[in-house]
PDB file with SEQRES, HELIX, SHEET and CRYST1 records, atoms N, CA, C and O in Angstrom:
SEQRES   1 A   87  UNK UNK UNK UNK UNK UNK UNK UNK UNK UNK UNK UNK UNK          
SEQRES   2 A   87  UNK UNK UNK UNK UNK UNK UNK UNK UNK UNK UNK UNK UNK          
SEQRES   3 A   87  UNK UNK UNK UNK UNK UNK UNK UNK UNK UNK UNK UNK UNK          
SEQRES   4 A   87  UNK UNK UNK UNK UNK UNK UNK UNK UNK UNK UNK UNK UNK          
SEQRES   5 A   87  UNK UNK UNK UNK UNK UNK UNK UNK UNK UNK UNK UNK UNK          
SEQRES   6 A   87  UNK UNK UNK UNK UNK UNK UNK UNK UNK UNK UNK UNK UNK          
SEQRES   7 A   87  UNK UNK UNK UNK UNK UNK UNK UNK UNK                          
HELIX    1 AA1 UNK A   15  UNK A   24  1                                  10    
SHEET    1 AA1 2 UNK A   4  UNK A   6  0                                        
SHEET    2 AA1 2 UNK A  60  UNK A  62 -1                                        
SHEET    1 AA2 2 UNK A  27  UNK A  28  0                                        
SHEET    2 AA2 2 UNK A  65  UNK A  66  1                                        
SHEET    1 AA3 3 UNK A  48  UNK A  54  0                                        
SHEET    2 AA3 3 UNK A  68  UNK A  73 -1                                        
SHEET    3 AA3 3 UNK A  84  UNK A  86 -1                                        
CRYST1    1.000    1.000    1.000  90.00  90.00  90.00 P 1           1          
ATOM      1  N   UNK A   1      30.035  25.745   5.450  1.00  0.00           N  
ATOM      2  CA  UNK A   1      28.451  26.517   5.931  1.00  0.00           C  
ATOM      3  C   UNK A   1      27.400  25.316   5.237  1.00  0.00           C  
ATOM      4  O   UNK A   1      27.780  24.455   4.444  1.00  0.00           O  
ATOM      5  N   UNK A   2      26.118  25.472   5.694  1.00  0.00           N  
ATOM      6  CA  UNK A   2      25.658  24.455   5.030  1.00  0.00           C  
ATOM      7  C   UNK A   2      24.330  25.126   4.218  1.00  0.00           C  
ATOM      8  O   UNK A   2      23.833  26.222   4.478  1.00  0.00           O  
ATOM      9  N   UNK A   3      23.855  24.114   3.092  1.00  0.00           N  
ATOM     10  CA  UNK A   3      23.330  24.499   1.658  1.00  0.00           C  
ATOM     11  C   UNK A   3      22.249  24.806   2.077  1.00  0.00           C  
ATOM     12  O   UNK A   3      21.860  24.177   3.060  1.00  0.00           O  
ATOM     13  N   UNK A   4      21.250  26.002   1.441  1.00  0.00           N  
ATOM     14  CA  UNK A   4      20.279  26.732   1.487  1.00  0.00           C  
ATOM     15  C   UNK A   4      19.305  25.846   0.778  1.00  0.00           C  
ATOM     16  O   UNK A   4      19.899  25.335  -0.171  1.00  0.00           O  
ATOM     17  N   UNK A   5      18.270  25.512   0.824  1.00  0.00           N  
ATOM     18  CA  UNK A   5      17.181  24.767  -0.977  1.00  0.00           C  
ATOM     19  C   UNK A   5      15.938  25.177   0.255  1.00  0.00           C  
ATOM     20  O   UNK A   5      16.058  25.690   1.368  1.00  0.00           O  
ATOM     21  N   UNK A   6      14.603  24.645  -0.588  1.00  0.00           N  
ATOM     22  CA  UNK A   6      13.657  24.417  -0.119  1.00  0.00           C  
ATOM     23  C   UNK A   6      12.745  22.754   0.213  1.00  0.00           C  
ATOM     24  O   UNK A   6      12.850  21.649  -0.320  1.00  0.00           O  
ATOM     25  N   UNK A   7      11.954  23.231   1.233  1.00  0.00           N  
ATOM     26  CA  UNK A   7      11.541  22.033   1.782  1.00  0.00           C  
ATOM     27  C   UNK A   7      10.985  21.769   0.768  1.00  0.00           C  
ATOM     28  O   UNK A   7      10.827  22.604  -0.123  1.00  0.00           O  
ATOM     29  N   UNK A   8      10.413  20.074   0.667  1.00  0.00           N  
ATOM     30  CA  UNK A   8       9.822  19.530  -1.194  1.00  0.00           C  
ATOM     31  C   UNK A   8       8.065  19.490   0.217  1.00  0.00           C  
ATOM     32  O   UNK A   8       7.936  19.811   1.398  1.00  0.00           O  
ATOM     33  N   UNK A   9       7.078  18.896  -0.888  1.00  0.00           N  
ATOM     34  CA  UNK A   9       5.926  18.818  -0.132  1.00  0.00           C  
ATOM     35  C   UNK A   9       5.760  16.871  -0.295  1.00  0.00           C  
ATOM     36  O   UNK A   9       5.716  16.088  -1.244  1.00  0.00           O  
ATOM     37  N   UNK A  10       5.705  16.734   1.416  1.00  0.00           N  
ATOM     38  CA  UNK A  10       5.648  15.418   1.747  1.00  0.00           C  
ATOM     39  C   UNK A  10       4.179  14.863   1.934  1.00  0.00           C  
ATOM     40  O   UNK A  10       4.013  13.644   1.889  1.00  0.00           O  
ATOM     41  N   UNK A  11       2.979  15.814   2.167  1.00  0.00           N  
ATOM     42  CA  UNK A  11       2.086  15.239   1.834  1.00  0.00           C  
ATOM     43  C   UNK A  11       1.345  14.927   1.313  1.00  0.00           C  
ATOM     44  O   UNK A  11       0.771  15.594   0.453  1.00  0.00           O  
ATOM     45  N   UNK A  12       0.981  13.388   1.757  1.00  0.00           N  
ATOM     46  CA  UNK A  12      -0.279  12.069   0.728  1.00  0.00           C  
ATOM     47  C   UNK A  12       0.904  11.476   0.172  1.00  0.00           C  
ATOM     48  O   UNK A  12       0.606  10.706  -0.742  1.00  0.00           O  
ATOM     49  N   UNK A  13       2.403  11.568   0.435  1.00  0.00           N  
ATOM     50  CA  UNK A  13       3.357  10.724   0.066  1.00  0.00           C  
ATOM     51  C   UNK A  13       3.800   9.718   0.798  1.00  0.00           C  
ATOM     52  O   UNK A  13       4.034   9.975   1.978  1.00  0.00           O  
ATOM     53  N   UNK A  14       4.082   8.015   0.198  1.00  0.00           N  
ATOM     54  CA  UNK A  14       4.037   7.434   1.508  1.00  0.00           C  
ATOM     55  C   UNK A  14       5.373   7.842   1.991  1.00  0.00           C  
ATOM     56  O   UNK A  14       6.110   8.549   1.304  1.00  0.00           O  
ATOM     57  N   UNK A  15       5.728   7.361   3.283  1.00  0.00           N  
ATOM     58  CA  UNK A  15       6.320   7.503   4.047  1.00  0.00           C  
ATOM     59  C   UNK A  15       8.057   7.270   3.810  1.00  0.00           C  
ATOM     60  O   UNK A  15       9.067   7.949   3.997  1.00  0.00           O  
ATOM     61  N   UNK A  16       7.688   5.666   3.201  1.00  0.00           N  
ATOM     62  CA  UNK A  16       8.953   5.921   2.496  1.00  0.00           C  
ATOM     63  C   UNK A  16       9.573   6.778   1.259  1.00  0.00           C  
ATOM     64  O   UNK A  16      10.780   7.014   1.200  1.00  0.00           O  
ATOM     65  N   UNK A  17       8.821   7.139   0.462  1.00  0.00           N  
ATOM     66  CA  UNK A  17       9.230   8.008  -0.705  1.00  0.00           C  
ATOM     67  C   UNK A  17       9.809   9.291   0.045  1.00  0.00           C  
ATOM     68  O   UNK A  17      10.978   9.671   0.113  1.00  0.00           O  
ATOM     69  N   UNK A  18       8.404   9.968   0.704  1.00  0.00           N  
ATOM     70  CA  UNK A  18       9.186  11.163   1.610  1.00  0.00           C  
ATOM     71  C   UNK A  18      10.214  11.135   2.047  1.00  0.00           C  
ATOM     72  O   UNK A  18      11.019  11.995   1.690  1.00  0.00           O  
ATOM     73  N   UNK A  19      10.684   9.888   3.227  1.00  0.00           N  
ATOM     74  CA  UNK A  19      12.089  10.082   3.659  1.00  0.00           C  
ATOM     75  C   UNK A  19      13.143  10.009   2.081  1.00  0.00           C  
ATOM     76  O   UNK A  19      13.907  10.946   1.848  1.00  0.00           O  
ATOM     77  N   UNK A  20      13.059   8.963   1.239  1.00  0.00           N  
ATOM     78  CA  UNK A  20      14.112   9.388   0.250  1.00  0.00           C  
ATOM     79  C   UNK A  20      13.900  11.094  -0.016  1.00  0.00           C  
ATOM     80  O   UNK A  20      14.733  11.864   0.463  1.00  0.00           O  
ATOM     81  N   UNK A  21      13.257  11.384  -0.452  1.00  0.00           N  
ATOM     82  CA  UNK A  21      13.274  12.571  -1.109  1.00  0.00           C  
ATOM     83  C   UNK A  21      13.957  13.835  -0.028  1.00  0.00           C  
ATOM     84  O   UNK A  21      14.607  14.869  -0.181  1.00  0.00           O  
ATOM     85  N   UNK A  22      13.343  13.010   1.186  1.00  0.00           N  
ATOM     86  CA  UNK A  22      13.846  14.110   2.083  1.00  0.00           C  
ATOM     87  C   UNK A  22      15.490  13.891   2.512  1.00  0.00           C  
ATOM     88  O   UNK A  22      16.105  14.795   3.077  1.00  0.00           O  
ATOM     89  N   UNK A  23      15.940  12.959   2.271  1.00  0.00           N  
ATOM     90  CA  UNK A  23      17.307  12.059   2.453  1.00  0.00           C  
ATOM     91  C   UNK A  23      18.483  13.030   1.351  1.00  0.00           C  
ATOM     92  O   UNK A  23      19.406  13.813   1.580  1.00  0.00           O  
ATOM     93  N   UNK A  24      17.761  12.394  -0.063  1.00  0.00           N  
ATOM     94  CA  UNK A  24      17.922  13.560  -0.816  1.00  0.00           C  
ATOM     95  C   UNK A  24      18.646  14.694  -0.984  1.00  0.00           C  
ATOM     96  O   UNK A  24      19.590  14.924  -1.741  1.00  0.00           O  
ATOM     97  N   UNK A  25      18.014  15.470  -0.078  1.00  0.00           N  
ATOM     98  CA  UNK A  25      17.943  16.808  -0.308  1.00  0.00           C  
ATOM     99  C   UNK A  25      19.059  17.092   1.259  1.00  0.00           C  
ATOM    100  O   UNK A  25      19.468  18.222   1.526  1.00  0.00           O  
ATOM    101  N   UNK A  26      19.271  16.325   1.804  1.00  0.00           N  
ATOM    102  CA  UNK A  26      19.884  16.280   2.944  1.00  0.00           C  
ATOM    103  C   UNK A  26      18.711  16.568   3.836  1.00  0.00           C  
ATOM    104  O   UNK A  26      19.112  17.678   4.186  1.00  0.00           O  
ATOM    105  N   UNK A  27      17.992  16.482   4.241  1.00  0.00           N  
ATOM    106  CA  UNK A  27      16.976  16.761   5.071  1.00  0.00           C  
ATOM    107  C   UNK A  27      16.633  15.380   5.858  1.00  0.00           C  
ATOM    108  O   UNK A  27      16.943  14.331   5.293  1.00  0.00           O  
ATOM    109  N   UNK A  28      16.107  15.334   6.933  1.00  0.00           N  
ATOM    110  CA  UNK A  28      15.532  14.103   7.901  1.00  0.00           C  
ATOM    111  C   UNK A  28      14.179  14.056   8.295  1.00  0.00           C  
ATOM    112  O   UNK A  28      14.074  14.961   9.124  1.00  0.00           O  
ATOM    113  N   UNK A  29      12.833  13.376   8.131  1.00  0.00           N  
ATOM    114  CA  UNK A  29      11.953  13.273   9.168  1.00  0.00           C  
ATOM    115  C   UNK A  29      12.237  13.416  10.289  1.00  0.00           C  
ATOM    116  O   UNK A  29      13.312  13.496  10.884  1.00  0.00           O  
ATOM    117  N   UNK A  30      10.292  13.476  10.844  1.00  0.00           N  
ATOM    118  CA  UNK A  30      10.675  13.728  12.480  1.00  0.00           C  
ATOM    119  C   UNK A  30       9.492  13.070  13.115  1.00  0.00           C  
ATOM    120  O   UNK A  30       8.459  12.704  12.554  1.00  0.00           O  
ATOM    121  N   UNK A  31       9.749  12.998  14.123  1.00  0.00           N  
ATOM    122  CA  UNK A  31       8.043  12.336  14.511  1.00  0.00           C  
ATOM    123  C   UNK A  31       7.792  13.924  15.333  1.00  0.00           C  
ATOM    124  O   UNK A  31       8.521  14.177  16.292  1.00  0.00           O  
ATOM    125  N   UNK A  32       6.572  15.103  14.827  1.00  0.00           N  
ATOM    126  CA  UNK A  32       6.112  15.910  15.463  1.00  0.00           C  
ATOM    127  C   UNK A  32       6.060  15.537  16.818  1.00  0.00           C  
ATOM    128  O   UNK A  32       6.211  16.593  17.432  1.00  0.00           O  
ATOM    129  N   UNK A  33       5.920  14.544  17.684  1.00  0.00           N  
ATOM    130  CA  UNK A  33       5.515  14.855  18.731  1.00  0.00           C  
ATOM    131  C   UNK A  33       6.938  14.276  19.198  1.00  0.00           C  
ATOM    132  O   UNK A  33       7.268  13.092  19.124  1.00  0.00           O  
ATOM    133  N   UNK A  34       7.912  15.590  19.815  1.00  0.00           N  
ATOM    134  CA  UNK A  34       9.469  14.782  20.123  1.00  0.00           C  
ATOM    135  C   UNK A  34       9.857  14.062  20.886  1.00  0.00           C  
ATOM    136  O   UNK A  34      10.934  13.466  20.904  1.00  0.00           O  
ATOM    137  N   UNK A  35       8.841  14.035  21.748  1.00  0.00           N  
ATOM    138  CA  UNK A  35       8.591  12.562  22.999  1.00  0.00           C  
ATOM    139  C   UNK A  35       8.532  11.399  22.546  1.00  0.00           C  
ATOM    140  O   UNK A  35       9.026  10.399  23.068  1.00  0.00           O  
ATOM    141  N   UNK A  36       7.740  11.475  21.243  1.00  0.00           N  
ATOM    142  CA  UNK A  36       7.197  10.084  20.816  1.00  0.00           C  
ATOM    143  C   UNK A  36       8.543   9.112  20.055  1.00  0.00           C  
ATOM    144  O   UNK A  36       9.702   9.491  19.891  1.00  0.00           O  
ATOM    145  N   UNK A  37       7.942   7.776  19.678  1.00  0.00           N  
ATOM    146  CA  UNK A  37       9.221   6.879  18.434  1.00  0.00           C  
ATOM    147  C   UNK A  37       9.405   8.271  17.577  1.00  0.00           C  
ATOM    148  O   UNK A  37       9.026   9.442  17.603  1.00  0.00           O  
ATOM    149  N   UNK A  38      10.301   7.311  16.731  1.00  0.00           N  
ATOM    150  CA  UNK A  38      10.756   7.863  15.774  1.00  0.00           C  
ATOM    151  C   UNK A  38       9.885   7.152  14.477  1.00  0.00           C  
ATOM    152  O   UNK A  38       9.361   6.043  14.366  1.00  0.00           O  
ATOM    153  N   UNK A  39       9.977   8.249  13.610  1.00  0.00           N  
ATOM    154  CA  UNK A  39       9.008   7.948  11.954  1.00  0.00           C  
ATOM    155  C   UNK A  39       9.097   6.885  11.363  1.00  0.00           C  
ATOM    156  O   UNK A  39       8.413   6.819  10.342  1.00  0.00           O  
ATOM    157  N   UNK A  40       9.773   5.887  11.655  1.00  0.00           N  
ATOM    158  CA  UNK A  40      10.825   4.411  10.925  1.00  0.00           C  
ATOM    159  C   UNK A  40       9.909   3.426  12.229  1.00  0.00           C  
ATOM    160  O   UNK A  40       9.568   2.260  12.032  1.00  0.00           O  
ATOM    161  N   UNK A  41       9.637   4.173  13.508  1.00  0.00           N  
ATOM    162  CA  UNK A  41       9.205   3.230  14.072  1.00  0.00           C  
ATOM    163  C   UNK A  41       7.501   3.236  14.361  1.00  0.00           C  
ATOM    164  O   UNK A  41       6.885   2.291  14.855  1.00  0.00           O  
ATOM    165  N   UNK A  42       7.058   4.209  14.036  1.00  0.00           N  
ATOM    166  CA  UNK A  42       6.114   4.536  13.725  1.00  0.00           C  
ATOM    167  C   UNK A  42       4.927   4.097  12.470  1.00  0.00           C  
ATOM    168  O   UNK A  42       3.696   4.091  12.474  1.00  0.00           O  
ATOM    169  N   UNK A  43       5.838   3.785  11.551  1.00  0.00           N  
ATOM    170  CA  UNK A  43       5.930   3.398   9.674  1.00  0.00           C  
ATOM    171  C   UNK A  43       5.859   2.108   9.796  1.00  0.00           C  
ATOM    172  O   UNK A  43       5.369   1.630   8.773  1.00  0.00           O  
ATOM    173  N   UNK A  44       6.115   1.333  10.559  1.00  0.00           N  
ATOM    174  CA  UNK A  44       6.571  -0.212  10.352  1.00  0.00           C  
ATOM    175  C   UNK A  44       6.005  -0.918  10.999  1.00  0.00           C  
ATOM    176  O   UNK A  44       5.873  -0.692  12.202  1.00  0.00           O  
ATOM    177  N   UNK A  45       5.577  -1.814  10.506  1.00  0.00           N  
ATOM    178  CA  UNK A  45       5.219  -2.712   9.304  1.00  0.00           C  
ATOM    179  C   UNK A  45       4.124  -2.019   8.902  1.00  0.00           C  
ATOM    180  O   UNK A  45       3.281  -1.639   9.714  1.00  0.00           O  
ATOM    181  N   UNK A  46       4.033  -1.778   7.545  1.00  0.00           N  
ATOM    182  CA  UNK A  46       2.836  -1.664   6.752  1.00  0.00           C  
ATOM    183  C   UNK A  46       3.196   0.080   6.060  1.00  0.00           C  
ATOM    184  O   UNK A  46       4.278   0.658   6.158  1.00  0.00           O  
ATOM    185  N   UNK A  47       1.961   0.608   5.395  1.00  0.00           N  
ATOM    186  CA  UNK A  47       1.772   1.595   4.571  1.00  0.00           C  
ATOM    187  C   UNK A  47       1.545   2.676   4.831  1.00  0.00           C  
ATOM    188  O   UNK A  47       0.322   2.752   4.717  1.00  0.00           O  
ATOM    189  N   UNK A  48       2.083   4.044   5.251  1.00  0.00           N  
ATOM    190  CA  UNK A  48       1.688   4.714   6.405  1.00  0.00           C  
ATOM    191  C   UNK A  48       2.284   6.505   5.120  1.00  0.00           C  
ATOM    192  O   UNK A  48       3.345   6.711   4.530  1.00  0.00           O  
ATOM    193  N   UNK A  49       1.089   7.301   5.200  1.00  0.00           N  
ATOM    194  CA  UNK A  49       1.018   8.287   4.857  1.00  0.00           C  
ATOM    195  C   UNK A  49       1.136   9.399   5.294  1.00  0.00           C  
ATOM    196  O   UNK A  49       0.260   9.776   6.073  1.00  0.00           O  
ATOM    197  N   UNK A  50       2.350  10.407   4.928  1.00  0.00           N  
ATOM    198  CA  UNK A  50       2.223  11.519   5.443  1.00  0.00           C  
ATOM    199  C   UNK A  50       1.244  12.687   5.530  1.00  0.00           C  
ATOM    200  O   UNK A  50       0.998  13.238   4.457  1.00  0.00           O  
ATOM    201  N   UNK A  51       0.609  13.186   6.683  1.00  0.00           N  
ATOM    202  CA  UNK A  51      -0.162  13.830   6.776  1.00  0.00           C  
ATOM    203  C   UNK A  51      -0.665  15.417   6.966  1.00  0.00           C  
ATOM    204  O   UNK A  51      -1.615  16.148   6.686  1.00  0.00           O  
ATOM    205  N   UNK A  52       0.817  15.439   7.733  1.00  0.00           N  
ATOM    206  CA  UNK A  52       0.873  17.235   7.668  1.00  0.00           C  
ATOM    207  C   UNK A  52       2.519  16.958   7.916  1.00  0.00           C  
ATOM    208  O   UNK A  52       3.205  15.982   8.218  1.00  0.00           O  
ATOM    209  N   UNK A  53       2.779  18.541   7.581  1.00  0.00           N  
ATOM    210  CA  UNK A  53       4.319  18.580   7.892  1.00  0.00           C  
ATOM    211  C   UNK A  53       4.551  19.882   8.460  1.00  0.00           C  
ATOM    212  O   UNK A  53       3.704  20.765   8.328  1.00  0.00           O  
ATOM    213  N   UNK A  54       5.424  20.037   8.962  1.00  0.00           N  
ATOM    214  CA  UNK A  54       6.370  21.969   9.375  1.00  0.00           C  
ATOM    215  C   UNK A  54       7.974  21.538   9.429  1.00  0.00           C  
ATOM    216  O   UNK A  54       8.563  20.642  10.034  1.00  0.00           O  
ATOM    217  N   UNK A  55       8.319  22.368   8.710  1.00  0.00           N  
ATOM    218  CA  UNK A  55       7.832  23.332   7.712  1.00  0.00           C  
ATOM    219  C   UNK A  55       7.062  22.668   6.444  1.00  0.00           C  
ATOM    220  O   UNK A  55       6.975  21.551   5.934  1.00  0.00           O  
ATOM    221  N   UNK A  56       6.504  24.093   6.196  1.00  0.00           N  
ATOM    222  CA  UNK A  56       5.330  23.840   4.832  1.00  0.00           C  
ATOM    223  C   UNK A  56       6.470  23.154   3.473  1.00  0.00           C  
ATOM    224  O   UNK A  56       7.694  23.034   3.518  1.00  0.00           O  
ATOM    225  N   UNK A  57       5.754  22.891   2.631  1.00  0.00           N  
ATOM    226  CA  UNK A  57       6.564  22.701   1.631  1.00  0.00           C  
ATOM    227  C   UNK A  57       6.777  24.259   0.734  1.00  0.00           C  
ATOM    228  O   UNK A  57       5.892  25.115   0.736  1.00  0.00           O  
ATOM    229  N   UNK A  58       8.012  24.416   0.045  1.00  0.00           N  
ATOM    230  CA  UNK A  58       8.648  25.869  -0.694  1.00  0.00           C  
ATOM    231  C   UNK A  58       8.999  26.680   0.699  1.00  0.00           C  
ATOM    232  O   UNK A  58       9.453  27.820   0.604  1.00  0.00           O  
ATOM    233  N   UNK A  59       8.796  26.111   1.930  1.00  0.00           N  
ATOM    234  CA  UNK A  59       9.964  26.886   2.962  1.00  0.00           C  
ATOM    235  C   UNK A  59      11.196  26.769   2.820  1.00  0.00           C  
ATOM    236  O   UNK A  59      11.544  25.721   2.274  1.00  0.00           O  
ATOM    237  N   UNK A  60      11.993  27.474   3.116  1.00  0.00           N  
ATOM    238  CA  UNK A  60      13.684  27.272   3.074  1.00  0.00           C  
ATOM    239  C   UNK A  60      14.233  26.810   4.420  1.00  0.00           C  
ATOM    240  O   UNK A  60      14.027  27.072   5.605  1.00  0.00           O  
ATOM    241  N   UNK A  61      14.727  26.308   3.976  1.00  0.00           N  
ATOM    242  CA  UNK A  61      15.667  25.049   4.828  1.00  0.00           C  
ATOM    243  C   UNK A  61      17.173  24.844   4.546  1.00  0.00           C  
ATOM    244  O   UNK A  61      17.760  24.936   3.468  1.00  0.00           O  
ATOM    245  N   UNK A  62      17.620  24.569   5.674  1.00  0.00           N  
ATOM    246  CA  UNK A  62      19.469  24.518   5.547  1.00  0.00           C  
ATOM    247  C   UNK A  62      19.380  22.555   5.491  1.00  0.00           C  
ATOM    248  O   UNK A  62      18.395  21.844   5.691  1.00  0.00           O  
ATOM    249  N   UNK A  63      20.549  22.223   5.208  1.00  0.00           N  
ATOM    250  CA  UNK A  63      21.065  21.050   4.978  1.00  0.00           C  
ATOM    251  C   UNK A  63      21.219  20.327   6.347  1.00  0.00           C  
ATOM    252  O   UNK A  63      22.022  20.851   7.119  1.00  0.00           O  
ATOM    253  N   UNK A  64      20.664  19.358   6.712  1.00  0.00           N  
ATOM    254  CA  UNK A  64      20.820  18.948   7.841  1.00  0.00           C  
ATOM    255  C   UNK A  64      19.164  19.670   9.050  1.00  0.00           C  
ATOM    256  O   UNK A  64      18.923  19.626  10.256  1.00  0.00           O  
ATOM    257  N   UNK A  65      18.617  20.099   8.129  1.00  0.00           N  
ATOM    258  CA  UNK A  65      17.281  20.396   8.897  1.00  0.00           C  
ATOM    259  C   UNK A  65      16.150  19.233   9.048  1.00  0.00           C  
ATOM    260  O   UNK A  65      16.218  18.371   8.172  1.00  0.00           O  
ATOM    261  N   UNK A  66      15.183  19.082   9.963  1.00  0.00           N  
ATOM    262  CA  UNK A  66      13.771  18.300  10.147  1.00  0.00           C  
ATOM    263  C   UNK A  66      12.542  18.772   9.659  1.00  0.00           C  
ATOM    264  O   UNK A  66      12.063  19.849  10.014  1.00  0.00           O  
ATOM    265  N   UNK A  67      11.855  17.777   8.618  1.00  0.00           N  
ATOM    266  CA  UNK A  67      10.760  17.755   8.370  1.00  0.00           C  
ATOM    267  C   UNK A  67       9.671  17.360   9.796  1.00  0.00           C  
ATOM    268  O   UNK A  67       9.654  16.161  10.075  1.00  0.00           O  
ATOM    269  N   UNK A  68       9.237  17.816  10.232  1.00  0.00           N  
ATOM    270  CA  UNK A  68       8.301  17.233  11.634  1.00  0.00           C  
ATOM    271  C   UNK A  68       7.311  17.133  10.762  1.00  0.00           C  
ATOM    272  O   UNK A  68       6.800  17.964  10.011  1.00  0.00           O  
ATOM    273  N   UNK A  69       7.011  15.505  11.042  1.00  0.00           N  
ATOM    274  CA  UNK A  69       5.500  14.696  10.290  1.00  0.00           C  
ATOM    275  C   UNK A  69       4.600  14.500  10.787  1.00  0.00           C  
ATOM    276  O   UNK A  69       4.854  13.868  11.812  1.00  0.00           O  
ATOM    277  N   UNK A  70       3.261  14.731  10.642  1.00  0.00           N  
ATOM    278  CA  UNK A  70       2.202  13.337  11.131  1.00  0.00           C  
ATOM    279  C   UNK A  70       1.652  12.169  10.323  1.00  0.00           C  
ATOM    280  O   UNK A  70       0.938  12.525   9.385  1.00  0.00           O  
ATOM    281  N   UNK A  71       1.769  11.249  10.426  1.00  0.00           N  
ATOM    282  CA  UNK A  71       1.188  10.298   9.367  1.00  0.00           C  
ATOM    283  C   UNK A  71      -0.019   9.431   9.828  1.00  0.00           C  
ATOM    284  O   UNK A  71      -0.524   9.410  10.951  1.00  0.00           O  
ATOM    285  N   UNK A  72      -0.276   8.917   9.030  1.00  0.00           N  
ATOM    286  CA  UNK A  72      -1.547   7.461   9.237  1.00  0.00           C  
ATOM    287  C   UNK A  72      -1.442   6.442   8.527  1.00  0.00           C  
ATOM    288  O   UNK A  72      -0.634   6.358   7.603  1.00  0.00           O  
ATOM    289  N   UNK A  73      -2.268   5.505   8.873  1.00  0.00           N  
ATOM    290  CA  UNK A  73      -2.054   4.035   8.227  1.00  0.00           C  
ATOM    291  C   UNK A  73      -2.894   3.974   6.911  1.00  0.00           C  
ATOM    292  O   UNK A  73      -4.002   4.505   6.994  1.00  0.00           O  
ATOM    293  N   UNK A  74      -2.638   3.550   5.997  1.00  0.00           N  
ATOM    294  CA  UNK A  74      -3.179   3.337   5.081  1.00  0.00           C  
ATOM    295  C   UNK A  74      -4.779   2.108   4.793  1.00  0.00           C  
ATOM    296  O   UNK A  74      -4.488   0.974   4.410  1.00  0.00           O  
ATOM    297  N   UNK A  75      -5.578   2.279   4.900  1.00  0.00           N  
ATOM    298  CA  UNK A  75      -6.580   0.935   4.266  1.00  0.00           C  
ATOM    299  C   UNK A  75      -6.518   0.547   3.076  1.00  0.00           C  
ATOM    300  O   UNK A  75      -7.159   1.104   2.184  1.00  0.00           O  
ATOM    301  N   UNK A  76      -5.639  -0.596   2.851  1.00  0.00           N  
ATOM    302  CA  UNK A  76      -5.336  -1.270   1.752  1.00  0.00           C  
ATOM    303  C   UNK A  76      -6.727  -1.885   1.227  1.00  0.00           C  
ATOM    304  O   UNK A  76      -6.631  -2.383   0.105  1.00  0.00           O  
ATOM    305  N   UNK A  77      -8.098  -1.954   1.864  1.00  0.00           N  
ATOM    306  CA  UNK A  77      -9.280  -2.629   1.748  1.00  0.00           C  
ATOM    307  C   UNK A  77      -9.937  -1.517   1.442  1.00  0.00           C  
ATOM    308  O   UNK A  77     -11.136  -1.604   1.180  1.00  0.00           O  
ATOM    309  N   UNK A  78      -9.380  -0.456   1.421  1.00  0.00           N  
ATOM    310  CA  UNK A  78     -10.835   0.781   0.398  1.00  0.00           C  
ATOM    311  C   UNK A  78     -10.130   1.746  -0.171  1.00  0.00           C  
ATOM    312  O   UNK A  78      -9.340   2.561   0.305  1.00  0.00           O  
ATOM    313  N   UNK A  79     -10.709   1.459  -1.814  1.00  0.00           N  
ATOM    314  CA  UNK A  79     -10.443   1.468  -3.290  1.00  0.00           C  
ATOM    315  C   UNK A  79     -10.155   2.542  -3.192  1.00  0.00           C  
ATOM    316  O   UNK A  79      -9.237   2.821  -3.963  1.00  0.00           O  
ATOM    317  N   UNK A  80     -10.690   3.847  -2.239  1.00  0.00           N  
ATOM    318  CA  UNK A  80     -10.618   5.414  -3.064  1.00  0.00           C  
ATOM    319  C   UNK A  80      -8.980   5.682  -1.928  1.00  0.00           C  
ATOM    320  O   UNK A  80      -8.549   6.832  -1.846  1.00  0.00           O  
ATOM    321  N   UNK A  81      -8.185   4.443  -1.104  1.00  0.00           N  
ATOM    322  CA  UNK A  81      -7.310   5.106  -1.141  1.00  0.00           C  
ATOM    323  C   UNK A  81      -7.378   5.574   0.370  1.00  0.00           C  
ATOM    324  O   UNK A  81      -6.289   6.032   0.715  1.00  0.00           O  
ATOM    325  N   UNK A  82      -8.519   5.604   1.575  1.00  0.00           N  
ATOM    326  CA  UNK A  82      -8.527   6.187   2.862  1.00  0.00           C  
ATOM    327  C   UNK A  82      -7.543   5.969   3.430  1.00  0.00           C  
ATOM    328  O   UNK A  82      -6.883   4.950   3.227  1.00  0.00           O  
ATOM    329  N   UNK A  83      -7.065   7.342   4.698  1.00  0.00           N  
ATOM    330  CA  UNK A  83      -6.144   6.776   5.567  1.00  0.00           C  
ATOM    331  C   UNK A  83      -7.026   7.042   6.039  1.00  0.00           C  
ATOM    332  O   UNK A  83      -8.006   7.732   5.762  1.00  0.00           O  
ATOM    333  N   UNK A  84      -6.401   5.943   7.557  1.00  0.00           N  
ATOM    334  CA  UNK A  84      -6.853   5.808   8.847  1.00  0.00           C  
ATOM    335  C   UNK A  84      -5.398   5.840  10.139  1.00  0.00           C  
ATOM    336  O   UNK A  84      -4.184   5.991  10.002  1.00  0.00           O  
ATOM    337  N   UNK A  85      -6.190   5.642  11.212  1.00  0.00           N  
ATOM    338  CA  UNK A  85      -4.936   5.709  12.095  1.00  0.00           C  
ATOM    339  C   UNK A  85      -3.940   6.824  11.692  1.00  0.00           C  
ATOM    340  O   UNK A  85      -2.934   6.736  10.988  1.00  0.00           O  
ATOM    341  N   UNK A  86      -4.593   8.121  12.450  1.00  0.00           N  
ATOM    342  CA  UNK A  86      -3.459   9.285  12.871  1.00  0.00           C  
ATOM    343  C   UNK A  86      -2.628   8.421  13.604  1.00  0.00           C  
ATOM    344  O   UNK A  86      -2.952   7.376  14.168  1.00  0.00           O  
ATOM    345  N   UNK A  87      -1.013   9.209  13.514  1.00  0.00           N  
ATOM    346  CA  UNK A  87      -0.176   8.686  14.331  1.00  0.00           C  
ATOM    347  C   UNK A  87       0.588  10.052  14.506  1.00  0.00           C  
ATOM    348  O   UNK A  87       1.567  10.120  15.249  1.00  0.00           O  
TER     349      UNK A  87                                                      
END                                                                             
């Protein structure tokens, strides 16, 4: 039987941090475009942030479930931390 848990809030986090958080709970990140490349391929090399997720933070999940995310590249030249290039 799979463990019940709550989906973490990944929005605004760097992909590598969100991935580690999800993994610690027994969840995985996945590209919201199921026909597209995996999140790891989209977010390497560089610094990418989660811009949306489904299911939303706080919703119930089972160990082994996926969190579908969209990501965007961080603009290192922007001191305000603006995000570019939605993926």
